[in-house]
Structures are given as structure tokens and as C-alpha cells.
Short mmCIF file of C-alpha atoms in Angstrom, two decimals:
data_model
loop_
_atom_site.label_atom_id
_atom_site.label_comp_id
_atom_site.label_asym_id
_atom_site.label_seq_id
_atom_site.Cartn_x
_atom_site.Cartn_y
_atom_site.Cartn_z
CA MET A 1 -28.65 -22.71 2.29
CA ASN A 2 -25.20 -23.83 3.29
CA PRO A 3 -23.74 -21.68 6.07
CA LEU A 4 -20.15 -22.18 4.71
CA SER A 5 -21.08 -20.97 1.25
CA ASN A 6 -19.74 -17.64 -0.02
CA ASP A 7 -23.43 -16.72 -0.99
CA SER A 8 -24.71 -17.42 2.49
CA PRO A 9 -25.33 -14.45 4.85
CA GLY A 10 -22.49 -15.57 7.09
CA GLY A 11 -20.04 -15.85 4.20
CA ARG A 12 -20.98 -12.40 2.94
CA ARG A 13 -20.67 -10.95 6.34
CA ASP A 14 -17.20 -12.40 6.89
CA ARG A 15 -16.05 -11.10 3.48
CA GLY A 16 -17.36 -7.71 4.27
CA LEU A 17 -15.60 -7.70 7.69
CA ALA A 18 -12.28 -8.41 6.00
CA GLY A 19 -12.61 -6.12 3.06
CA ALA A 20 -14.76 -3.12 4.03
CA GLY A 21 -12.81 -2.55 7.30
CA VAL A 22 -9.44 -2.37 5.62
CA GLU A 23 -10.93 -0.31 2.75
CA ARG A 24 -11.53 2.52 5.14
CA LEU A 25 -7.76 2.71 5.55
CA LEU A 26 -7.09 3.27 1.97
CA PRO A 27 -7.26 7.10 1.89
CA LEU A 28 -4.82 7.23 4.78
CA ALA A 29 -2.27 4.85 3.11
CA SER A 30 -2.66 6.56 -0.17
CA ARG A 31 -1.08 9.65 1.36
CA MET A 32 2.13 7.79 1.69
CA VAL A 33 2.25 7.06 -2.10
CA PRO A 34 3.91 9.60 -4.39
CA ALA A 35 1.42 11.89 -6.07
CA ALA A 36 2.40 10.81 -9.58
CA ARG A 37 1.42 7.14 -8.84
CA ARG A 38 -1.43 7.72 -6.25
CA ALA A 39 -4.37 7.57 -8.53
CA GLU A 40 -3.27 4.30 -10.31
CA TRP A 41 -2.23 2.71 -6.96
CA THR A 42 -5.61 3.55 -5.39
CA LYS A 43 -7.52 1.91 -8.29
CA GLU A 44 -5.40 -1.23 -7.98
CA TRP A 45 -6.19 -1.63 -4.35
CA GLN A 46 -9.83 -0.87 -4.95
CA GLY A 47 -9.95 -3.69 -7.32
CA GLU A 48 -8.34 -5.94 -4.73
CA PHE A 49 -11.05 -5.09 -2.28
CA TRP A 50 -13.80 -5.58 -4.87
CA GLN A 51 -12.35 -9.12 -5.70
CA LEU A 52 -12.26 -9.96 -1.91
CA GLN A 53 -15.94 -9.10 -1.40
CA HIS A 54 -17.39 -10.50 -4.61
CA GLY A 55 -14.97 -13.27 -5.49
CA ASP A 56 -15.10 -17.01 -4.90
CA ARG A 57 -12.66 -17.07 -1.98
CA ARG A 58 -14.27 -18.57 1.13
CA ILE A 59 -13.57 -17.03 4.66
CA LYS A 60 -14.84 -19.18 7.54
CA GLY A 61 -15.67 -17.46 10.74
CA GLU A 62 -14.93 -14.06 12.27
CA ARG A 63 -11.51 -15.13 13.46
CA ALA A 64 -10.42 -15.93 9.88
CA ALA A 65 -11.93 -12.67 8.79
CA TRP A 66 -9.99 -10.67 11.29
CA HIS A 67 -6.80 -12.50 10.35
CA GLU A 68 -7.48 -11.65 6.75
CA ALA A 69 -8.07 -8.03 7.53
CA MET A 70 -4.86 -7.76 9.40
CA SER A 71 -2.92 -9.24 6.52
CA LEU A 72 -4.59 -6.84 4.16
CA ALA A 73 -3.90 -3.92 6.35
CA TYR A 74 -0.20 -4.89 6.47
CA GLY A 75 0.10 -5.42 2.71
CA LEU A 76 -1.65 -2.04 2.15
CA PHE A 77 0.69 0.01 4.28
CA ALA A 78 3.77 -1.95 3.29
CA ASP A 79 3.05 -1.42 -0.31
CA ALA A 80 2.54 2.36 0.07
CA ALA A 81 5.70 2.74 2.25
CA TRP A 82 7.80 0.87 -0.32
CA LEU A 83 6.62 3.22 -3.08
CA ARG A 84 7.50 6.29 -0.95
CA VAL A 85 10.90 4.87 0.02
CA ASP A 86 11.63 3.99 -3.58
CA TRP A 87 10.60 7.43 -4.76
CA ALA A 88 12.81 9.24 -2.17
CA ARG A 89 15.71 6.92 -3.09
CA GLU A 90 15.31 7.90 -6.79
CA CYS A 91 15.00 11.59 -5.91
CA VAL A 92 18.14 11.79 -3.89
CA ARG A 93 20.29 9.46 -6.24
CA GLY A 94 22.77 11.62 -8.04
CA SER A 95 21.24 14.87 -6.77
CA ALA A 96 23.15 18.02 -5.89
CA TYR A 97 21.82 17.88 -2.29
CA THR A 98 23.08 14.38 -1.81
CA CYS A 99 26.55 15.24 -3.04
CA LEU A 100 26.85 18.23 -0.67
CA TRP A 101 25.49 16.28 2.29
CA VAL A 102 27.98 13.47 1.68
CA LEU A 103 30.90 15.79 1.34
CA ALA A 104 29.77 17.62 4.56
CA GLY A 105 29.46 14.28 6.47
CA TYR A 106 33.00 13.30 5.45
CA CYS A 107 34.26 16.61 6.65
CA LEU A 108 32.50 16.34 10.02
CA LEU A 109 33.83 12.83 10.44
CA CYS A 110 37.45 13.85 9.78
CA ALA A 111 37.05 16.88 12.04
CA GLY A 112 35.58 14.78 14.84
CA THR A 113 38.54 12.29 14.61
CA GLU A 114 41.00 15.13 14.71
CA ARG A 115 39.15 16.75 17.55
CA VAL A 116 39.35 13.47 19.51
CA ALA A 117 43.04 13.07 18.82
CA ALA A 118 43.67 16.80 19.89
CA GLY A 119 42.08 16.38 23.27
CA SER A 120 40.75 19.83 23.60
CA TRP A 121 39.03 22.54 21.44
CA TRP A 122 41.70 25.14 21.94
CA LEU A 123 44.43 22.77 20.66
CA PHE A 124 42.15 21.55 17.83
CA PHE A 125 41.64 25.14 16.55
CA HIS A 126 45.23 25.90 16.93
CA ILE A 127 46.21 22.95 14.76
CA LEU A 128 43.55 23.87 12.16
CA THR A 129 44.75 27.43 11.84
CA THR A 130 48.58 26.52 11.92
CA HIS A 131 48.32 23.91 9.32
CA PHE A 132 45.82 25.64 7.10
CA PHE A 133 47.82 28.90 6.77
CA GLY A 134 51.24 27.37 7.21
CA GLY A 135 50.87 24.70 4.46
CA PHE A 136 47.53 24.05 2.89
CA VAL A 137 47.21 27.52 1.38
CA PHE A 138 50.43 27.27 -0.49
CA ALA A 139 49.51 24.07 -2.08
CA ALA A 140 45.73 24.81 -2.66
CA VAL A 141 46.15 28.12 -4.52
CA PRO A 142 48.42 26.75 -7.37
CA ALA A 143 46.06 23.74 -7.61
CA ILE A 144 42.96 25.83 -8.04
CA PHE A 145 44.71 28.04 -10.70
CA ALA A 146 45.95 24.89 -12.56
CA ALA A 147 42.60 23.06 -12.50
CA VAL A 148 40.61 26.12 -13.75
CA ALA A 149 43.13 27.08 -16.31
CA THR A 150 43.57 23.58 -17.83
CA TYR A 151 39.96 22.33 -17.78
CA PRO A 152 37.41 24.40 -19.71
CA LEU A 153 33.84 24.00 -18.62
CA ARG A 154 31.19 23.76 -21.34
CA PRO A 155 29.05 26.94 -21.73
CA LEU A 156 25.66 27.05 -20.07
CA ARG A 157 22.77 26.76 -22.45
CA CYS A 158 19.82 26.01 -20.22
CA ASN A 159 17.50 29.02 -20.77
CA ARG A 160 14.02 27.38 -21.28
CA GLN A 161 11.47 26.88 -18.54
CA HIS A 162 10.77 23.29 -17.71
CA PRO A 163 7.58 22.47 -15.76
CA GLY A 164 9.41 19.46 -14.28
CA ALA A 165 12.32 21.28 -12.66
CA LYS A 166 12.71 20.16 -9.01
CA GLY A 167 14.14 21.89 -6.03
CA TRP A 168 13.03 24.79 -3.68
CA LEU A 169 15.69 26.90 -5.34
CA SER A 170 14.28 26.53 -8.87
CA GLY A 171 11.54 29.03 -8.40
CA TRP A 172 13.51 32.13 -7.53
CA MET A 173 17.10 31.43 -8.77
CA SER A 174 18.21 31.00 -12.32
CA ALA A 175 19.92 27.89 -13.61
CA ARG A 176 23.20 29.75 -14.13
CA THR A 177 23.22 30.94 -10.56
CA ARG A 178 22.39 27.54 -9.06
CA TRP A 179 25.07 25.96 -11.35
CA ASN A 180 27.81 28.45 -10.02
CA LEU A 181 26.68 28.14 -6.41
CA PHE A 182 26.75 24.34 -6.49
CA LEU A 183 30.10 24.34 -8.20
CA ALA A 184 31.57 26.63 -5.53
CA ALA A 185 30.06 24.81 -2.57
CA LYS A 186 31.22 21.45 -3.89
CA GLY A 187 34.73 22.84 -4.49
CA MET A 188 34.99 24.30 -1.03
CA LEU A 189 33.63 21.16 0.72
CA THR A 190 36.07 18.98 -1.39
CA LEU A 191 39.13 21.09 -0.40
CA ALA A 192 37.97 21.15 3.22
CA PHE A 193 37.62 17.27 3.13
CA GLY A 194 41.11 17.08 1.57
CA PHE A 195 42.52 19.36 4.16
CA LEU A 196 40.93 17.54 7.20
CA GLY A 197 41.68 14.10 5.78
CA THR A 198 45.32 15.07 5.48
CA LEU A 199 45.42 16.18 9.09
CA VAL A 200 44.06 12.80 10.15
CA ALA A 201 46.67 10.98 8.06
CA ALA A 202 49.43 13.29 9.24
CA GLY A 203 49.19 11.83 12.71
CA PRO A 204 50.56 8.41 12.04
CA ALA A 205 52.94 9.99 9.43
CA HIS A 206 54.67 11.97 12.19
CA VAL A 207 55.35 8.75 14.09
CA VAL A 208 56.64 6.86 11.01
CA LEU A 209 58.54 9.69 9.08
CA GLY A 210 59.74 11.89 11.95
CA LYS A 211 61.28 15.12 10.71
CA TYR A 212 60.24 14.27 7.10
CA SER A 213 56.60 14.25 7.97
CA ASP A 214 56.39 18.07 7.12
CA TRP A 215 57.27 17.31 3.53
CA PHE A 216 54.87 14.44 3.41
CA GLU A 217 52.10 16.67 4.51
CA LEU A 218 52.82 19.34 1.87
CA LEU A 219 52.93 16.68 -0.81
CA MET A 220 49.56 15.34 0.44
CA TYR A 221 48.15 18.84 0.41
CA ALA A 222 49.12 19.22 -3.23
CA VAL A 223 47.76 15.88 -4.34
CA VAL A 224 44.46 16.11 -2.59
CA ALA A 225 43.88 19.60 -3.71
CA THR A 226 44.66 18.73 -7.37
CA VAL A 227 42.88 15.44 -7.55
CA GLY A 228 39.91 16.89 -5.65
CA LEU A 229 39.41 19.83 -7.92
CA ARG A 230 39.85 17.67 -10.87
CA TRP A 231 37.03 15.42 -9.56
CA VAL A 232 34.89 18.61 -8.96
CA LEU A 233 35.06 19.62 -12.47
CA LEU A 234 34.61 16.26 -13.99
CA ASN A 235 31.68 15.61 -11.79
CA GLN A 236 30.13 19.09 -12.67
CA GLU A 237 30.38 18.15 -16.41
CA GLN A 238 28.42 15.00 -15.93
CA ARG A 239 25.36 16.84 -14.45
CA CYS A 240 22.21 18.40 -15.95
CA GLN A 241 22.43 22.06 -16.32
CA LYS A 242 18.84 22.42 -15.23
CA CYS A 243 18.23 20.16 -12.16
CA LEU A 244 22.06 19.43 -11.32
CA ARG A 245 21.43 15.69 -11.16
CA MET A 246 23.82 13.19 -12.54
CA LEU A 247 23.26 12.32 -16.18
CA SER A 248 22.45 8.58 -16.87
CA GLN A 249 21.87 5.95 -19.60
CA PRO A 250 25.10 6.37 -21.64
CA THR A 251 24.49 5.43 -25.22
CA ARG A 252 27.09 5.07 -27.98
CA VAL A 253 26.36 6.94 -31.02
CA GLY A 254 28.10 6.80 -34.39
CA TYR A 255 31.10 4.70 -35.54
CA ALA A 256 34.83 5.29 -34.92
CA SER A 257 35.52 4.82 -38.56
CA ARG A 258 33.54 7.96 -39.43
CA ASN A 259 35.42 10.18 -37.12
CA PHE A 260 36.20 12.68 -39.95
CA LEU A 261 32.87 12.55 -41.68
CA GLU A 262 30.26 12.89 -38.70
CA TRP A 263 30.10 13.07 -34.99
CA ASN A 264 30.56 9.95 -32.93
CA GLY A 265 30.77 9.43 -29.23
CA THR A 266 28.54 8.89 -26.15
CA GLU A 267 25.23 10.55 -25.27
CA LEU A 268 23.98 10.81 -21.71
CA ILE A 269 20.54 11.98 -20.77
CA CYS A 270 18.76 13.71 -17.81
CA ALA A 271 16.26 11.44 -16.29
CA ASP A 272 13.82 14.37 -16.05
CA GLY A 273 13.98 15.12 -19.76
CA HIS A 274 15.89 18.50 -19.46
CA GLY A 275 18.60 17.80 -22.12
CA LEU A 276 21.31 15.47 -23.54
CA LEU A 277 25.15 15.62 -23.17
CA HIS A 278 27.17 14.74 -26.23
CA VAL A 279 30.62 13.50 -25.20
CA PRO A 280 32.79 13.11 -28.27
CA GLU A 281 35.15 10.09 -28.78
CA MET A 282 38.01 12.32 -29.53
CA GLN A 283 38.38 15.89 -28.52
CA GLY A 284 39.87 18.42 -30.94
CA SER A 285 39.67 21.96 -32.09
CA TRP A 286 36.22 21.46 -33.63
CA CYS A 287 34.82 20.06 -30.31
CA TRP A 288 36.99 21.14 -27.25
CA TYR A 289 34.41 20.26 -24.74
CA ASP A 290 31.29 18.14 -24.22
CA LEU A 291 28.22 19.60 -25.91
CA TRP A 292 25.02 20.15 -23.96
CA VAL A 293 21.79 20.04 -25.92
CA GLU A 294 18.75 21.36 -24.14
CA LEU A 295 15.46 19.52 -24.82
CA ASP A 296 12.22 21.36 -25.42
CA PRO A 297 9.74 21.17 -22.51
CA SER A 298 7.37 19.12 -24.77
CA TRP A 299 9.81 16.19 -24.34
CA SER A 300 9.12 15.91 -20.61
CA GLY A 301 6.15 13.67 -21.20
CA LEU A 302 8.46 10.95 -22.38
CA PHE A 303 10.35 10.74 -19.04
CA GLY A 304 9.40 9.48 -15.61
CA SER A 305 8.28 12.22 -13.13
#
């Protein structure tokens, strides 16, 4: 019998060394794979190992077998790690947690910059209190009133229980409570970011504008408060009422020529299958705000988990 043949005892031993050794790492690597794809991923790699042990590929010597085993181990863990990273990226994309963390990070960045410019903690807090109560409050209060009074939010209609609802708050807090808490937290962080960002920009403005810098600061307070709150409300309208993630896949529905006969506009969908958002092409008395259509939980099977 040819010692280099795959059917020889040496060939079978080398293939077993490369495949069976790495196959023992499969349960460990599978823990890195998201649960929804773990079973399918495990079967695919089991097929790879079976093909290695029973296929026609020839491995010569123990050194080549160890090299093959190391390559398989690297591919096994790299594949599992990539699936986990991709799953985590999809989970945080457009989520409420990501939005709040990004806003908080911007606030900390501006606060740190102002702290370094102030030189001491006492002076830093003195600047914050003086500018907040001496200017920002007078600009923010009218901006809050104007934003809330001129932009009606759509009514909440998310009452069904969806098995795919994500988040540790979903188990003991209603959708309406989570919606209102997220809106309040996002609004406060946006106003804080606008206030701290204006403080950072006011430093160079004092040098350039001199005695007119106070008017510039008040104007910036009004602008950032108005624009920031407008963004908060618009961003809230583009989110799912159940999981608070950004809606996606905008699709054009209807024709503009049938504006008086039937609905036409854009539909956005929740990636988890919680509902649809109908955005009309033209707002009027018959449709003053975007319409949220909640989907039945039976639709969840058509969407990715």
C-alpha cells in the first residue's frame, strides 16, 4: 500500500490529527456565535470536518497535519468571532441605548474641554452655574415650549405583546413608559450637549467679539436649544414604538397623482417586525401626523431575529 495514499494508515492518521483535534474546539467556539445561528453554524463546521477526514485531500506528514490543524482552528474562531461582532453591531445600530451613550459621550467631551480651559474644578462649576442660570435657562424655556407646541407627536398604539421585544426594560416597564423616559432622557442630554458645546465655542468668541460676545452666546443658546429639540422630536418619530430602534427600509407607496383618492407616501418598517410607519407625502387635516401601524406578533417570523 502506498504510504502517501489517503487510504493508507499514515494518511488516515494525519487527516484525523488535523480534523479530530480541532473538532474538539467546536463546542467552545460555538458559544461565541449568536444563539439564533448557532445550530446552523455548528452543522456547517461539522460538515467541514467530515470532508477533511473522509475527502480526497492528501496531508503528508505530521508537520503538515499540525499546520492544517492550526489553520482550521484560526478559521473556526475567526468565523465565530465575526458572527458575534456583526450581531452586536446590528443590535446597537439605531438603538435607544446607542443614542443615549453617544449623546452622553459628547457631553463628557465638551465638559472635559471646558474643565481643562477653566483650570480648576471650582472655576469650572462657577462657570457652569453662572452661564446656565444667567443665560441658557432664558433661551431654553421658550424653545422647549415652542418645540412641544408646534410639533404634535403621533399617538402611541403599541399595546400587543411581542415575543421578540428586546431590552432588559421590556419585561417590567410598559412601552408607553419606556417611550416617554427615552424621550425625556434624549431631550435632556441634547440640551446639555448644546449648553456645554456653546460654552466651549464661547471661549474663542470672547476673544474675537469682545463686549458683543454675550449677545452671541445668547443667540447660540436659542439656536442650539431650538434645533436640538426639533431633532429630538423628529428622531423620536422615526423610531419603533415597541423597541425604540430606528425604522429602516423606506418604501414608496402610491402615486402622487392619486393624492385626493387614496393614501400615498413612504412606509418605514421595524427590523424586528413590531410595526410600520406611514409617512404621508402631504400633511393635512386628514393626516396631521405620521401613522403608526402595529403588526400582529405572528408577523415576527418574517423578520430576522
